[in-house]
């Protein structure tokens, strides 16, 4: 998925949907990929040892951290921001995700004109990964073939 997103970001014209500049998109996808690999490993261990009531919220918060880190990598690679914008960095992902309009967002989100649909694409990929890697319950274990009765 990361290779596909990076490849589509590099297509002239339509690739601009993932950001106006290729280097920040590739950097953010790299950070997202590393974060997703770590998140899948952590979620596997966590769901094996903790009940779902604990595991699901923790994995959700960690997914938000991964998406925020990818958004931060996008902004950091652009280098078009002032140091005062770092105070708002925990909110960069939701601001970029909502495509916030207005002058107040321009002051806090350094990649205001460059993001396009990049956060939405990474969010969809994250949901796909987490749904694919969802915790398995004992009821999901396939039946033993010798227990099946063929009539």
JSON list of C-alpha atoms in Angstrom, two decimals:
[
{"chain": "A", "resi": 1, "resn": "UNK", "atom": "CA", "xyz": [0.00, 0.00, 0.00]},
{"chain": "A", "resi": 2, "resn": "UNK", "atom": "CA", "xyz": [2.83, 2.39, 0.81]},
{"chain": "A", "resi": 3, "resn": "UNK", "atom": "CA", "xyz": [4.51, 1.66, -2.52]},
{"chain": "A", "resi": 4, "resn": "UNK", "atom": "CA", "xyz": [1.23, 2.24, -4.34]},
{"chain": "A", "resi": 5, "resn": "UNK", "atom": "CA", "xyz": [0.63, 5.53, -2.54]},
{"chain": "A", "resi": 6, "resn": "UNK", "atom": "CA", "xyz": [4.20, 6.65, -3.26]},
{"chain": "A", "resi": 7, "resn": "UNK", "atom": "CA", "xyz": [3.86, 5.66, -6.89]},
{"chain": "A", "resi": 8, "resn": "UNK", "atom": "CA", "xyz": [0.58, 7.48, -7.31]},
{"chain": "A", "resi": 9, "resn": "UNK", "atom": "CA", "xyz": [2.01, 10.58, -5.62]},
{"chain": "A", "resi": 10, "resn": "UNK", "atom": "CA", "xyz": [4.72, 10.63, -8.29]},
{"chain": "A", "resi": 11, "resn": "UNK", "atom": "CA", "xyz": [2.34, 10.64, -11.25]},
{"chain": "A", "resi": 12, "resn": "UNK", "atom": "CA", "xyz": [2.39, 14.12, -12.80]},
{"chain": "A", "resi": 13, "resn": "UNK", "atom": "CA", "xyz": [-1.04, 15.74, -12.67]},
{"chain": "A", "resi": 14, "resn": "UNK", "atom": "CA", "xyz": [-3.23, 13.26, -10.76]},
{"chain": "A", "resi": 15, "resn": "UNK", "atom": "CA", "xyz": [-0.44, 12.66, -8.24]},
{"chain": "A", "resi": 16, "resn": "UNK", "atom": "CA", "xyz": [-0.92, 16.21, -7.04]},
{"chain": "A", "resi": 17, "resn": "UNK", "atom": "CA", "xyz": [-3.98, 14.94, -5.17]},
{"chain": "A", "resi": 18, "resn": "UNK", "atom": "CA", "xyz": [-1.54, 13.52, -2.63]},
{"chain": "A", "resi": 19, "resn": "UNK", "atom": "CA", "xyz": [0.30, 16.81, -2.29]},
{"chain": "A", "resi": 20, "resn": "UNK", "atom": "CA", "xyz": [1.77, 19.49, -4.47]},
{"chain": "A", "resi": 21, "resn": "UNK", "atom": "CA", "xyz": [5.34, 18.34, -3.83]},
{"chain": "A", "resi": 22, "resn": "UNK", "atom": "CA", "xyz": [6.55, 14.75, -4.18]},
{"chain": "A", "resi": 23, "resn": "UNK", "atom": "CA", "xyz": [9.35, 14.72, -1.56]},
{"chain": "A", "resi": 24, "resn": "UNK", "atom": "CA", "xyz": [7.09, 15.51, 1.43]},
{"chain": "A", "resi": 25, "resn": "UNK", "atom": "CA", "xyz": [4.54, 12.93, 0.30]},
{"chain": "A", "resi": 26, "resn": "UNK", "atom": "CA", "xyz": [7.21, 10.22, 0.02]},
{"chain": "A", "resi": 27, "resn": "UNK", "atom": "CA", "xyz": [8.70, 11.19, 3.40]},
{"chain": "A", "resi": 28, "resn": "UNK", "atom": "CA", "xyz": [5.30, 11.06, 5.05]},
{"chain": "A", "resi": 29, "resn": "UNK", "atom": "CA", "xyz": [4.47, 7.72, 3.43]},
{"chain": "A", "resi": 30, "resn": "UNK", "atom": "CA", "xyz": [7.79, 6.34, 4.72]},
{"chain": "A", "resi": 31, "resn": "UNK", "atom": "CA", "xyz": [7.00, 7.52, 8.24]},
{"chain": "A", "resi": 32, "resn": "UNK", "atom": "CA", "xyz": [3.48, 6.09, 7.91]},
{"chain": "A", "resi": 33, "resn": "UNK", "atom": "CA", "xyz": [4.84, 2.72, 6.72]},
{"chain": "A", "resi": 34, "resn": "UNK", "atom": "CA", "xyz": [7.30, 2.47, 9.61]},
{"chain": "A", "resi": 35, "resn": "UNK", "atom": "CA", "xyz": [4.56, 3.47, 12.04]},
{"chain": "A", "resi": 36, "resn": "UNK", "atom": "CA", "xyz": [2.11, 0.94, 10.61]},
{"chain": "A", "resi": 37, "resn": "UNK", "atom": "CA", "xyz": [4.66, -1.88, 10.84]},
{"chain": "A", "resi": 38, "resn": "UNK", "atom": "CA", "xyz": [5.28, -1.00, 14.47]},
{"chain": "A", "resi": 39, "resn": "UNK", "atom": "CA", "xyz": [1.55, -0.61, 15.15]},
{"chain": "A", "resi": 40, "resn": "UNK", "atom": "CA", "xyz": [0.73, -4.00, 13.66]},
{"chain": "A", "resi": 41, "resn": "UNK", "atom": "CA", "xyz": [3.41, -5.62, 15.83]},
{"chain": "A", "resi": 42, "resn": "UNK", "atom": "CA", "xyz": [2.26, -3.80, 18.97]},
{"chain": "A", "resi": 43, "resn": "UNK", "atom": "CA", "xyz": [-1.41, -4.50, 18.29]},
{"chain": "A", "resi": 44, "resn": "UNK", "atom": "CA", "xyz": [-0.68, -8.20, 17.84]},
{"chain": "A", "resi": 45, "resn": "UNK", "atom": "CA", "xyz": [1.03, -8.39, 21.22]},
{"chain": "A", "resi": 46, "resn": "UNK", "atom": "CA", "xyz": [-1.51, -6.13, 22.87]},
{"chain": "A", "resi": 47, "resn": "UNK", "atom": "CA", "xyz": [-4.58, -8.01, 21.65]},
{"chain": "A", "resi": 48, "resn": "UNK", "atom": "CA", "xyz": [-3.04, -11.32, 22.69]},
{"chain": "A", "resi": 49, "resn": "UNK", "atom": "CA", "xyz": [-2.45, -10.11, 26.26]},
{"chain": "A", "resi": 50, "resn": "UNK", "atom": "CA", "xyz": [-5.11, -7.47, 26.94]},
{"chain": "A", "resi": 51, "resn": "UNK", "atom": "CA", "xyz": [-8.89, -7.57, 26.66]},
{"chain": "A", "resi": 52, "resn": "UNK", "atom": "CA", "xyz": [-10.51, -5.80, 23.71]},
{"chain": "A", "resi": 53, "resn": "UNK", "atom": "CA", "xyz": [-11.81, -3.07, 26.00]},
{"chain": "A", "resi": 54, "resn": "UNK", "atom": "CA", "xyz": [-8.20, -2.01, 26.55]},
{"chain": "A", "resi": 55, "resn": "UNK", "atom": "CA", "xyz": [-6.61, -3.02, 23.24]},
{"chain": "A", "resi": 56, "resn": "UNK", "atom": "CA", "xyz": [-8.97, -1.20, 20.85]},
{"chain": "A", "resi": 57, "resn": "UNK", "atom": "CA", "xyz": [-8.65, 2.28, 22.41]},
{"chain": "A", "resi": 58, "resn": "UNK", "atom": "CA", "xyz": [-4.88, 1.92, 22.76]},
{"chain": "A", "resi": 59, "resn": "UNK", "atom": "CA", "xyz": [-4.50, 0.85, 19.11]},
{"chain": "A", "resi": 60, "resn": "UNK", "atom": "CA", "xyz": [-6.76, 3.74, 18.05]},
{"chain": "A", "resi": 61, "resn": "UNK", "atom": "CA", "xyz": [-4.64, 6.28, 19.92]},
{"chain": "A", "resi": 62, "resn": "UNK", "atom": "CA", "xyz": [-1.46, 4.77, 18.48]},
{"chain": "A", "resi": 63, "resn": "UNK", "atom": "CA", "xyz": [-2.96, 4.99, 14.97]},
{"chain": "A", "resi": 64, "resn": "UNK", "atom": "CA", "xyz": [-3.64, 8.69, 15.58]},
{"chain": "A", "resi": 65, "resn": "UNK", "atom": "CA", "xyz": [-0.01, 9.12, 16.67]},
{"chain": "A", "resi": 66, "resn": "UNK", "atom": "CA", "xyz": [1.21, 7.42, 13.48]},
{"chain": "A", "resi": 67, "resn": "UNK", "atom": "CA", "xyz": [-1.00, 9.64, 11.32]},
{"chain": "A", "resi": 68, "resn": "UNK", "atom": "CA", "xyz": [0.13, 12.73, 13.21]},
{"chain": "A", "resi": 69, "resn": "UNK", "atom": "CA", "xyz": [3.78, 11.73, 12.75]},
{"chain": "A", "resi": 70, "resn": "UNK", "atom": "CA", "xyz": [3.24, 11.24, 9.01]},
{"chain": "A", "resi": 71, "resn": "UNK", "atom": "CA", "xyz": [1.57, 14.64, 8.78]},
{"chain": "A", "resi": 72, "resn": "UNK", "atom": "CA", "xyz": [4.44, 16.17, 10.74]},
{"chain": "A", "resi": 73, "resn": "UNK", "atom": "CA", "xyz": [6.95, 14.56, 8.37]},
{"chain": "A", "resi": 74, "resn": "UNK", "atom": "CA", "xyz": [5.06, 16.09, 5.46]},
{"chain": "A", "resi": 75, "resn": "UNK", "atom": "CA", "xyz": [5.25, 19.56, 7.02]},
{"chain": "A", "resi": 76, "resn": "UNK", "atom": "CA", "xyz": [8.85, 19.15, 8.16]},
{"chain": "A", "resi": 77, "resn": "UNK", "atom": "CA", "xyz": [9.99, 18.18, 4.68]},
{"chain": "A", "resi": 78, "resn": "UNK", "atom": "CA", "xyz": [8.35, 21.28, 3.20]},
{"chain": "A", "resi": 79, "resn": "UNK", "atom": "CA", "xyz": [10.28, 23.55, 5.58]},
{"chain": "A", "resi": 80, "resn": "UNK", "atom": "CA", "xyz": [7.82, 26.38, 5.01]},
{"chain": "A", "resi": 81, "resn": "UNK", "atom": "CA", "xyz": [6.91, 27.12, 8.59]},
{"chain": "A", "resi": 82, "resn": "UNK", "atom": "CA", "xyz": [7.97, 29.23, 11.50]},
{"chain": "A", "resi": 83, "resn": "UNK", "atom": "CA", "xyz": [9.07, 27.73, 14.79]},
{"chain": "A", "resi": 84, "resn": "UNK", "atom": "CA", "xyz": [5.92, 29.08, 16.46]},
{"chain": "A", "resi": 85, "resn": "UNK", "atom": "CA", "xyz": [3.85, 26.62, 14.39]},
{"chain": "A", "resi": 86, "resn": "UNK", "atom": "CA", "xyz": [5.35, 23.67, 16.29]},
{"chain": "A", "resi": 87, "resn": "UNK", "atom": "CA", "xyz": [3.11, 24.49, 19.24]},
{"chain": "A", "resi": 88, "resn": "UNK", "atom": "CA", "xyz": [0.19, 23.46, 17.03]},
{"chain": "A", "resi": 89, "resn": "UNK", "atom": "CA", "xyz": [1.80, 20.26, 15.72]},
{"chain": "A", "resi": 90, "resn": "UNK", "atom": "CA", "xyz": [-0.54, 17.90, 17.67]},
{"chain": "A", "resi": 91, "resn": "UNK", "atom": "CA", "xyz": [-3.42, 19.46, 15.71]},
{"chain": "A", "resi": 92, "resn": "UNK", "atom": "CA", "xyz": [-1.78, 19.43, 12.28]},
{"chain": "A", "resi": 93, "resn": "UNK", "atom": "CA", "xyz": [-3.32, 16.07, 11.35]},
{"chain": "A", "resi": 94, "resn": "UNK", "atom": "CA", "xyz": [-6.95, 16.99, 12.16]},
{"chain": "A", "resi": 95, "resn": "UNK", "atom": "CA", "xyz": [-6.51, 20.40, 10.52]},
{"chain": "A", "resi": 96, "resn": "UNK", "atom": "CA", "xyz": [-5.06, 18.79, 7.40]},
{"chain": "A", "resi": 97, "resn": "UNK", "atom": "CA", "xyz": [-7.71, 16.05, 7.45]},
{"chain": "A", "resi": 98, "resn": "UNK", "atom": "CA", "xyz": [-10.60, 18.49, 7.54]},
{"chain": "A", "resi": 99, "resn": "UNK", "atom": "CA", "xyz": [-9.04, 20.76, 4.96]},
{"chain": "A", "resi": 100, "resn": "UNK", "atom": "CA", "xyz": [-9.71, 23.69, 7.26]},
{"chain": "A", "resi": 101, "resn": "UNK", "atom": "CA", "xyz": [-10.53, 26.92, 5.51]},
{"chain": "A", "resi": 102, "resn": "UNK", "atom": "CA", "xyz": [-9.72, 30.36, 6.76]},
{"chain": "A", "resi": 103, "resn": "UNK", "atom": "CA", "xyz": [-6.83, 32.45, 7.89]},
{"chain": "A", "resi": 104, "resn": "UNK", "atom": "CA", "xyz": [-6.54, 30.84, 11.32]},
{"chain": "A", "resi": 105, "resn": "UNK", "atom": "CA", "xyz": [-5.45, 27.55, 9.76]},
{"chain": "A", "resi": 106, "resn": "UNK", "atom": "CA", "xyz": [-2.84, 29.24, 7.61]},
{"chain": "A", "resi": 107, "resn": "UNK", "atom": "CA", "xyz": [-1.16, 30.48, 10.79]},
{"chain": "A", "resi": 108, "resn": "UNK", "atom": "CA", "xyz": [-0.94, 27.04, 12.41]},
{"chain": "A", "resi": 109, "resn": "UNK", "atom": "CA", "xyz": [-0.73, 24.51, 9.56]},
{"chain": "A", "resi": 110, "resn": "UNK", "atom": "CA", "xyz": [2.44, 25.06, 7.54]},
{"chain": "A", "resi": 111, "resn": "UNK", "atom": "CA", "xyz": [1.43, 22.89, 4.59]},
{"chain": "A", "resi": 112, "resn": "UNK", "atom": "CA", "xyz": [-1.94, 24.59, 4.08]},
{"chain": "A", "resi": 113, "resn": "UNK", "atom": "CA", "xyz": [-1.67, 24.90, 0.30]},
{"chain": "A", "resi": 114, "resn": "UNK", "atom": "CA", "xyz": [0.23, 21.66, -0.28]},
{"chain": "A", "resi": 115, "resn": "UNK", "atom": "CA", "xyz": [-1.69, 18.80, 1.31]},
{"chain": "A", "resi": 116, "resn": "UNK", "atom": "CA", "xyz": [-4.74, 18.19, -0.91]},
{"chain": "A", "resi": 117, "resn": "UNK", "atom": "CA", "xyz": [-6.16, 14.69, -0.14]},
{"chain": "A", "resi": 118, "resn": "UNK", "atom": "CA", "xyz": [-3.02, 13.23, 1.42]},
{"chain": "A", "resi": 119, "resn": "UNK", "atom": "CA", "xyz": [-4.31, 12.92, 5.02]},
{"chain": "A", "resi": 120, "resn": "UNK", "atom": "CA", "xyz": [-7.56, 11.36, 3.83]},
{"chain": "A", "resi": 121, "resn": "UNK", "atom": "CA", "xyz": [-5.70, 8.75, 1.79]},
{"chain": "A", "resi": 122, "resn": "UNK", "atom": "CA", "xyz": [-3.43, 7.82, 4.70]},
{"chain": "A", "resi": 123, "resn": "UNK", "atom": "CA", "xyz": [-6.46, 7.63, 7.00]},
{"chain": "A", "resi": 124, "resn": "UNK", "atom": "CA", "xyz": [-8.22, 5.21, 4.63]},
{"chain": "A", "resi": 125, "resn": "UNK", "atom": "CA", "xyz": [-5.08, 3.08, 4.35]},
{"chain": "A", "resi": 126, "resn": "UNK", "atom": "CA", "xyz": [-4.74, 3.05, 8.14]},
{"chain": "A", "resi": 127, "resn": "UNK", "atom": "CA", "xyz": [-8.34, 1.94, 8.61]},
{"chain": "A", "resi": 128, "resn": "UNK", "atom": "CA", "xyz": [-7.79, -0.80, 6.05]},
{"chain": "A", "resi": 129, "resn": "UNK", "atom": "CA", "xyz": [-4.64, -2.04, 7.79]},
{"chain": "A", "resi": 130, "resn": "UNK", "atom": "CA", "xyz": [-6.29, -2.02, 11.22]},
{"chain": "A", "resi": 131, "resn": "UNK", "atom": "CA", "xyz": [-9.41, -3.76, 9.91]},
{"chain": "A", "resi": 132, "resn": "UNK", "atom": "CA", "xyz": [-7.31, -6.37, 8.14]},
{"chain": "A", "resi": 133, "resn": "UNK", "atom": "CA", "xyz": [-5.21, -6.87, 11.26]},
{"chain": "A", "resi": 134, "resn": "UNK", "atom": "CA", "xyz": [-8.19, -6.89, 13.62]},
{"chain": "A", "resi": 135, "resn": "UNK", "atom": "CA", "xyz": [-8.03, -9.00, 16.76]},
{"chain": "A", "resi": 136, "resn": "UNK", "atom": "CA", "xyz": [-9.22, -12.54, 16.23]},
{"chain": "A", "resi": 137, "resn": "UNK", "atom": "CA", "xyz": [-11.49, -14.18, 18.74]},
{"chain": "A", "resi": 138, "resn": "UNK", "atom": "CA", "xyz": [-11.68, -17.86, 19.53]},
{"chain": "A", "resi": 139, "resn": "UNK", "atom": "CA", "xyz": [-14.90, -18.03, 17.53]},
{"chain": "A", "resi": 140, "resn": "UNK", "atom": "CA", "xyz": [-12.93, -17.05, 14.39]},
{"chain": "A", "resi": 141, "resn": "UNK", "atom": "CA", "xyz": [-10.84, -20.23, 14.51]},
{"chain": "A", "resi": 142, "resn": "UNK", "atom": "CA", "xyz": [-11.89, -22.52, 11.69]},
{"chain": "A", "resi": 143, "resn": "UNK", "atom": "CA", "xyz": [-13.46, -25.81, 12.61]},
{"chain": "A", "resi": 144, "resn": "UNK", "atom": "CA", "xyz": [-11.34, -28.92, 12.62]},
{"chain": "A", "resi": 145, "resn": "UNK", "atom": "CA", "xyz": [-12.10, -30.88, 9.42]},
{"chain": "A", "resi": 146, "resn": "UNK", "atom": "CA", "xyz": [-12.72, -34.09, 11.37]},
{"chain": "A", "resi": 147, "resn": "UNK", "atom": "CA", "xyz": [-15.53, -32.29, 13.27]},
{"chain": "A", "resi": 148, "resn": "UNK", "atom": "CA", "xyz": [-17.39, -31.56, 10.06]},
{"chain": "A", "resi": 149, "resn": "UNK", "atom": "CA", "xyz": [-20.11, -34.03, 9.14]},
{"chain": "A", "resi": 150, "resn": "UNK", "atom": "CA", "xyz": [-20.74, -34.47, 5.46]},
{"chain": "A", "resi": 151, "resn": "UNK", "atom": "CA", "xyz": [-24.14, -35.90, 4.71]}
]
